[in-house]
Coordinates of C-alpha atoms in Angstrom, one line a residue:
X105 CA 7.4 -43.7 21.7
X106 CA 4.7 -41.3 22.7
X107 CA 2.8 -39.3 20.2
X108 CA 4.0 -36.0 21.5
X109 CA 7.7 -36.9 21.4
X110 CA 9.8 -35.4 18.6
X111 CA 11.9 -37.3 16.1
X112 CA 14.9 -35.8 14.2
X113 CA 14.6 -36.4 10.4
X114 CA 17.2 -35.4 7.8
X115 CA 16.5 -35.2 4.1
X116 CA 17.1 -33.0 1.1
X117 CA 14.6 -30.4 -0.2
X118 CA 15.1 -28.6 -3.5
X119 CA 18.9 -29.2 -3.2
X120 CA 19.2 -28.1 0.5
X121 CA 20.0 -30.6 3.2
X122 CA 17.7 -30.0 6.2
X123 CA 17.0 -31.5 9.5
X124 CA 13.6 -31.1 11.3
X125 CA 12.2 -32.3 14.6
X126 CA 8.7 -33.5 14.1
X127 CA 6.1 -35.6 15.9
X128 CA 5.9 -39.1 14.5
X129 CA 2.4 -38.5 13.2
X130 CA 3.2 -35.2 11.3
X131 CA 2.8 -35.8 7.6
X132 CA 5.3 -34.5 5.1
X133 CA 3.1 -31.7 3.7
X134 CA 2.8 -30.1 7.2
X135 CA 6.6 -30.5 7.8
X136 CA 7.3 -28.8 4.5
X137 CA 4.9 -25.9 5.1
X138 CA 5.3 -25.3 8.8
X139 CA 8.9 -26.4 9.6
X140 CA 10.5 -25.2 6.3
X141 CA 8.2 -22.5 5.1
X142 CA 7.6 -24.2 1.7
X143 CA 4.0 -23.2 1.4
X144 CA 3.8 -23.9 -2.3
X145 CA 2.7 -27.4 -1.5
X146 CA -1.0 -27.0 -1.0
X147 CA -3.3 -29.2 1.1
X148 CA -6.8 -30.0 -0.1
X149 CA -8.5 -33.2 1.0
X150 CA -5.6 -34.6 3.1
X151 CA -6.7 -38.1 2.1
X152 CA -4.6 -38.5 -1.1
X153 CA -7.6 -37.9 -3.4
X154 CA -7.3 -34.3 -4.8
X155 CA -3.6 -34.4 -5.6
X156 CA -2.9 -30.8 -4.5
X157 CA 0.1 -31.8 -2.4
X158 CA 1.9 -33.7 -5.1
X159 CA 5.7 -33.5 -4.8
X160 CA 8.6 -35.6 -6.0
X161 CA 10.3 -38.0 -3.6
X162 CA 13.4 -39.6 -5.0
X163 CA 12.3 -38.5 -8.5
X164 CA 8.8 -39.9 -8.4
X165 CA 5.5 -38.2 -7.7
X166 CA 4.1 -38.7 -4.2
X167 CA 1.2 -37.4 -2.1
X168 CA 2.8 -35.4 0.7
X169 CA -0.3 -35.8 2.8
X170 CA 0.0 -39.6 2.7
X171 CA 3.7 -39.7 3.8
X172 CA 4.8 -39.2 7.3
X173 CA 7.8 -36.9 7.6
X174 CA 9.7 -39.6 9.6
X175 CA 9.4 -41.9 6.5
X176 CA 11.6 -39.6 4.5
X177 CA 14.9 -39.9 6.2
X178 CA 17.6 -39.5 3.5
X179 CA 15.1 -38.8 0.8
X180 CA 15.6 -36.3 -2.0
X181 CA 12.4 -34.1 -2.2
X182 CA 11.5 -31.6 -4.8
X183 CA 8.6 -29.2 -4.3
X184 CA 7.0 -26.7 -6.7
X185 CA 9.5 -24.1 -5.3
X186 CA 12.3 -26.1 -6.7
X187 CA 10.8 -26.4 -10.2
X188 CA 11.5 -22.9 -11.1
X189 CA 11.9 -19.3 -9.8
X190 CA 10.1 -16.1 -10.9
X191 CA 13.3 -15.1 -12.7
X192 CA 13.9 -18.5 -14.3
X193 CA 10.7 -20.4 -14.8
X194 CA 10.5 -24.0 -15.8
X195 CA 9.0 -24.7 -19.3
X196 CA 6.0 -26.2 -17.6
X197 CA 5.4 -23.0 -15.7
X198 CA 5.7 -20.9 -18.8
X199 CA 3.4 -23.2 -20.7
X200 CA 0.7 -23.1 -17.9
X201 CA 0.8 -19.3 -18.1
X202 CA 0.7 -19.2 -21.9
X203 CA -2.2 -21.5 -22.2
X204 CA -4.2 -19.9 -19.3
X205 CA -3.9 -23.1 -17.2
X206 CA -3.5 -21.4 -13.9
X207 CA -7.2 -20.6 -12.9
X208 CA -7.4 -19.8 -9.2
X209 CA -4.0 -21.4 -8.7
X210 CA -4.8 -23.7 -5.8
X211 CA -4.3 -26.9 -7.8
X212 CA -1.4 -25.5 -9.8
X213 CA 1.5 -26.8 -7.7
X214 CA 0.0 -30.3 -7.8
X215 CA -0.7 -30.1 -11.5
X216 CA 2.9 -28.9 -12.2
X217 CA 4.6 -31.6 -10.2
X218 CA 2.3 -34.3 -11.5
X219 CA 2.9 -33.2 -15.1
X220 CA 6.6 -33.0 -14.5
X221 CA 6.6 -36.6 -13.2
X222 CA 4.7 -37.7 -16.3
X223 CA 6.9 -36.0 -18.8
X224 CA 10.1 -36.9 -17.0
X225 CA 9.4 -40.6 -16.2
X226 CA 6.8 -41.7 -18.7
X227 CA 6.8 -39.3 -21.8
X228 CA 5.6 -42.2 -24.0
X229 CA 2.2 -42.0 -22.1
X230 CA 1.8 -38.3 -22.6
X231 CA 0.2 -38.4 -26.0
X232 CA -3.1 -36.6 -26.5
X233 CA -5.1 -39.9 -26.2
X234 CA -3.7 -40.8 -22.8
X235 CA -3.0 -37.3 -21.4
X236 CA -6.4 -36.7 -19.8
X237 CA -6.3 -40.0 -17.9
X238 CA -2.6 -39.5 -16.9
X239 CA -3.4 -36.1 -15.5
X240 CA -6.6 -37.2 -13.7
X241 CA -4.8 -37.7 -10.4
X242 CA -5.1 -33.9 -9.6
X243 CA -8.5 -32.2 -9.4
X244 CA -9.1 -28.7 -10.6
X245 CA -12.2 -27.3 -9.0
X246 CA -12.3 -24.5 -11.5
X247 CA -12.6 -27.2 -14.2
X248 CA -9.8 -25.5 -16.2
X249 CA -8.5 -28.8 -17.6
X250 CA -8.5 -27.6 -21.3
X251 CA -5.7 -25.1 -20.7
X252 CA -3.8 -27.4 -18.4
X253 CA -3.8 -30.3 -20.8
X254 CA -2.8 -27.9 -23.6
X255 CA 0.1 -26.7 -21.6
X256 CA 1.4 -30.2 -20.8
X257 CA 0.9 -31.3 -24.4
X258 CA 2.8 -28.2 -25.6
X259 CA 5.8 -29.0 -23.4
X260 CA 5.6 -32.7 -24.4
X261 CA 5.8 -31.7 -28.0
X262 CA 8.8 -29.4 -27.4
X263 CA 10.6 -32.0 -25.3
X264 CA 9.4 -35.4 -26.6
X265 CA 12.2 -37.3 -24.9
X266 CA 11.9 -35.9 -21.5
X267 CA 11.3 -32.5 -19.8
X268 CA 14.2 -30.4 -18.6
X269 CA 15.1 -30.9 -14.9
X270 CA 14.1 -28.5 -12.0
X271 CA 15.7 -25.1 -12.3
X272 CA 15.6 -23.8 -8.8
X273 CA 17.3 -26.5 -6.7
X274 CA 20.3 -25.1 -4.8
X275 CA 21.6 -24.9 -1.3
X276 CA 19.8 -22.2 0.5
X277 CA 18.4 -21.3 4.0
X278 CA 14.9 -22.5 4.6
X279 CA 13.0 -20.5 7.3
X280 CA 10.0 -22.2 9.0
X281 CA 6.8 -20.5 9.8
X282 CA 7.4 -20.6 13.5
X283 CA 4.4 -22.8 14.3
X284 CA 6.3 -26.0 14.9
X285 CA 5.8 -28.1 18.0
X286 CA 8.0 -26.0 20.3
X287 CA 6.1 -22.8 19.7
X288 CA 2.6 -24.2 19.2
X289 CA 2.2 -25.5 22.7
X290 CA -0.7 -24.0 24.5
X291 CA 0.1 -21.2 27.0
X292 CA 0.4 -22.4 30.6
X293 CA -0.6 -20.8 33.9
X294 CA -2.2 -17.4 34.1
X295 CA 0.0 -15.7 31.5
X296 CA -2.2 -13.6 29.2
X297 CA -2.3 -14.8 25.6
X298 CA -1.1 -11.5 24.2
X299 CA 2.0 -11.8 26.4
X300 CA 3.0 -15.2 25.2
X301 CA 6.1 -15.0 23.1
X302 CA 7.6 -17.4 20.6
X303 CA 10.6 -19.4 21.6
X304 CA 13.8 -17.8 20.2
X305 CA 15.9 -19.9 17.8
X306 CA 18.5 -22.0 19.5
X307 CA 21.2 -21.2 17.0
X308 CA 22.1 -18.7 14.4
X309 CA 22.0 -19.8 10.8
X310 CA 23.7 -17.8 8.0
X311 CA 21.0 -17.1 5.4
X312 CA 21.7 -18.3 1.8
X313 CA 19.8 -18.2 -1.5
X314 CA 17.8 -15.3 -2.9
X315 CA 16.6 -12.9 -0.2
X316 CA 13.0 -11.7 0.1
X317 CA 14.3 -8.1 0.0
X318 CA 17.6 -6.2 0.0
X319 CA 17.9 -2.9 1.6
X320 CA 20.7 -0.3 1.2
X321 CA 20.5 2.9 3.2
X322 CA 23.2 5.6 3.2
X323 CA 22.9 8.3 5.9
X324 CA 25.0 11.4 6.5
X325 CA 25.5 11.9 10.2
X326 CA 26.8 15.1 11.9
X327 CA 28.9 13.2 14.5
X328 CA 32.5 12.3 13.9
X329 CA 33.4 8.8 12.9
X330 CA 35.1 7.9 16.2
X331 CA 31.9 8.7 18.2
X332 CA 29.7 6.9 15.6
X333 CA 31.9 3.7 15.7
X334 CA 31.8 3.8 19.5
X335 CA 28.0 3.5 19.3
X336 CA 28.0 0.9 16.5
X337 CA 30.6 -1.4 18.2
X338 CA 28.7 -1.3 21.5
X339 CA 25.9 -3.9 21.2
X340 CA 23.8 -2.4 24.0
X341 CA 23.8 1.0 22.4
X342 CA 23.5 -0.5 18.9
X343 CA 20.3 -2.4 19.8
X344 CA 18.9 0.6 21.7
X345 CA 19.1 2.6 18.4
X346 CA 16.9 0.1 16.5
X347 CA 13.3 1.1 16.7
X348 CA 11.3 -1.5 18.7
X349 CA 14.3 -3.6 19.6
X350 CA 15.3 -4.8 23.0
X351 CA 18.4 -6.7 24.2
X352 CA 17.5 -9.4 26.7
X353 CA 20.6 -11.6 27.1
X354 CA 24.2 -11.6 26.2
X355 CA 25.6 -15.1 25.3
X356 CA 29.1 -16.4 24.7
X357 CA 30.5 -16.2 21.2
X358 CA 29.4 -12.7 20.5
X359 CA 25.7 -13.9 20.4
X360 CA 22.8 -12.0 21.8
X361 CA 19.1 -12.7 22.5
X362 CA 16.5 -10.0 22.0
X363 CA 13.1 -9.1 20.8
X364 CA 11.6 -6.6 18.4
X365 CA 8.1 -5.5 17.5
X366 CA 6.6 -4.1 14.3
X367 CA 3.1 -3.7 12.9
X368 CA 1.9 -3.6 9.3
X369 CA -1.8 -2.6 9.3
X370 CA -3.8 -5.2 11.2
X371 CA -0.8 -7.5 11.4
X372 CA 1.2 -7.0 14.6
X373 CA 4.4 -9.0 15.1
X374 CA 6.6 -9.6 18.1
X375 CA 9.8 -11.4 17.3
X376 CA 11.9 -13.3 19.7
X377 CA 15.4 -13.5 18.2
X378 CA 19.0 -14.5 18.3
X379 CA 21.8 -12.6 16.7
X380 CA 25.5 -13.1 16.3
X381 CA 28.3 -10.7 15.2
X382 CA 30.3 -12.5 12.6
X383 CA 32.9 -9.8 11.8
X384 CA 34.0 -6.6 13.5
X385 CA 36.8 -4.6 11.9
X386 CA 37.6 -1.6 14.0
X387 CA 40.2 -0.2 11.6
X388 CA 37.8 -0.3 8.6
X389 CA 34.8 0.6 10.8
X390 CA 32.8 -2.4 9.5
X391 CA 30.6 -4.8 11.3
X392 CA 28.6 -7.8 10.1
X393 CA 25.9 -9.5 12.0
X394 CA 23.2 -12.1 11.3
X395 CA 20.0 -12.6 13.1
X396 CA 16.9 -14.6 13.0
X397 CA 13.6 -14.4 14.9
X398 CA 10.1 -15.8 14.9
X399 CA 6.8 -14.8 16.4
X400 CA 3.8 -16.8 17.7
X401 CA 1.7 -15.9 14.7
X402 CA 3.7 -18.0 12.2
X403 CA 6.1 -15.4 10.8
X404 CA 9.8 -15.8 10.7
X405 CA 12.6 -13.6 9.5
X406 CA 16.4 -13.8 9.0
X407 CA 18.7 -10.9 8.2
X408 CA 22.3 -10.6 7.1
X409 CA 23.3 -7.0 8.1
X410 CA 26.4 -5.1 7.2
X411 CA 27.2 -1.7 8.7
X412 CA 30.1 0.5 7.4
X413 CA 31.1 3.9 8.7
X414 CA 33.5 6.2 6.9
X415 CA 34.4 9.9 7.2
X416 CA 31.9 12.3 5.8
X417 CA 31.9 16.0 4.8
X418 CA 32.4 18.7 7.5
X419 CA 33.8 16.2 10.1
X420 CA 30.7 14.1 10.0
X421 CA 30.2 10.4 9.1
X422 CA 28.6 8.5 6.3
X423 CA 26.9 5.4 7.7
X424 CA 26.0 2.7 5.2
X425 CA 23.6 0.0 6.2
X426 CA 23.0 -3.0 3.9
X427 CA 20.8 -5.9 4.7
X428 CA 19.5 -9.1 3.0
X429 CA 16.1 -10.0 4.4
X430 CA 14.5 -13.4 4.4
X431 CA 10.8 -13.5 5.3
X432 CA 8.2 -16.2 5.7
X433 CA 4.8 -16.5 7.1
X434 CA 2.3 -13.6 7.4
X435 CA 5.0 -11.0 7.1
X436 CA 6.0 -12.3 3.7
X437 CA 2.5 -11.6 2.4
X438 CA 3.3 -7.9 2.1
X439 CA 5.7 -8.5 -0.8
X440 CA 9.3 -7.3 -1.4
X441 CA 8.5 -3.7 -2.1
X442 CA 6.6 -3.0 1.1
X443 CA 8.9 -5.1 3.3
X444 CA 11.9 -3.3 1.8
X445 CA 10.3 0.1 2.3
X446 CA 9.5 -0.6 6.0
X447 CA 13.1 -1.8 6.5
X448 CA 14.6 1.3 4.9
X449 CA 12.6 3.5 7.2
X450 CA 13.7 1.5 10.2
X451 CA 17.3 1.9 9.1
X452 CA 16.9 5.6 8.5
X453 CA 15.5 5.9 12.1
X454 CA 18.3 3.8 13.3
X455 CA 20.9 6.1 11.7
X456 CA 19.3 9.1 13.3
X457 CA 19.4 7.4 16.7
X458 CA 23.0 6.5 16.2
X459 CA 23.8 10.1 15.5
X460 CA 22.0 11.3 18.6
X461 CA 23.7 8.7 20.8
X462 CA 27.1 9.6 19.3
X463 CA 26.5 13.3 19.9
X464 CA 25.1 13.1 23.4
X465 CA 26.9 10.0 24.7
X466 CA 23.6 8.7 26.1
X467 CA 21.6 5.6 25.2
X468 CA 18.7 6.7 23.0
X469 CA 15.2 5.7 23.9
X470 CA 13.7 5.2 20.4
X471 CA 10.4 4.1 22.0
X472 CA 9.8 7.6 23.4
X473 CA 11.9 10.0 21.4
X474 CA 11.4 8.7 17.9
X475 CA 8.5 7.6 15.8
X476 CA 7.4 4.1 16.8
X477 CA 7.8 1.1 14.5
X478 CA 4.0 1.2 14.1
X479 CA 4.1 4.7 12.7
X480 CA 7.0 3.9 10.5
X481 CA 5.2 0.9 9.1
X482 CA 2.0 2.9 8.7
X483 CA 3.9 5.6 6.8
X484 CA 5.3 3.0 4.4
X485 CA 1.9 1.5 3.8
X486 CA 0.4 5.0 3.1
X487 CA 3.3 5.8 0.7
X488 CA 2.8 2.5 -1.1
X489 CA -0.9 3.3 -1.6
X490 CA -0.1 6.8 -2.9
X491 CA 2.4 5.3 -5.4
X492 CA -0.2 2.9 -6.7
X493 CA -2.8 5.7 -7.0
X494 CA -0.3 7.9 -8.9
X495 CA 0.6 5.0 -11.2
X496 CA -3.1 4.4 -11.8
X497 CA -3.7 8.0 -12.7
X498 CA -0.7 8.0 -15.0
X499 CA -2.1 5.0 -16.9
X500 CA -5.5 6.6 -17.2
X501 CA -4.0 9.8 -18.6
X502 CA -2.1 7.9 -21.2
X503 CA -5.3 6.3 -22.5

């Protein structure tokens, strides 16, 4: 086998069965971060010394930088994302926060997974005398060991016979960062770098698990429902109404390839994507589609979109757009609030374009007639800044 050849590997991560195609020399930490978007596993020395990449493999702590992904066929892996969620933290995560054991946070995933392994598999060696040595496999460059040891000791005292199991392991969709082998190949020929596009996904996967953001936009349109449904049920006109979107290929099985661009401040994203209509009910004027896309910069997104039109006042139509968004990579850095705000503005612009197309019978050109995705995103960023300033002023007035 050559070093550049890919190997299919199947294993379980945080309760989800996954399959990845990786080079034989790719270590598990890179596969988790790049192929599956689980960036909670941090990389420090990549020599197995610092312990930042500690995870659980078949219930035991292991260095993800010392394991090749191809060694993990059939393994059950738990990363720090599986330990707990923001809404339902694990007792160790709560204790680290309570005892100020987080510091800069870079070693925290390794500390959490290492301490979980200790308390789950060898609680008899977690006494105060042995604890410093038992936790010495992970290095904290902030030297915040006092709080970390206090947190582990606290949980050990509360659960002397063994720590509760991971609280965030369930079947869900894992979205990679889009920089896997297929999309990380160097550009060939004379194609300018800024025109190189990411490879579109080969198949549509239905997202599961908790979304990054959920958007619900209800718009009142002047056009009658029959004309609106004519636009929504025609994929070419539907895509033309989405700001920045372009339909590039129609595939069998109600599947479609396309691309979309958006910019958030200095971050400009160009997604190559694949979408599929899962349900189309003409009588109820409902349609459901799922889509996923990735860009060359390491961002990936999936969306589960439901559109519903119903008669509105004065012969018009009420168009309801609801979407669950799953984000990873650079685009996920902007948080749920901003991502949701940008998406809501895009859907509002979409509804306006649908109304125009239904009224005129023409395919709208949102790239010319409507505000660009860049301006929409910039407006959302500006509004977010204004909200923060207003909140800050309100807090200052209360003091």
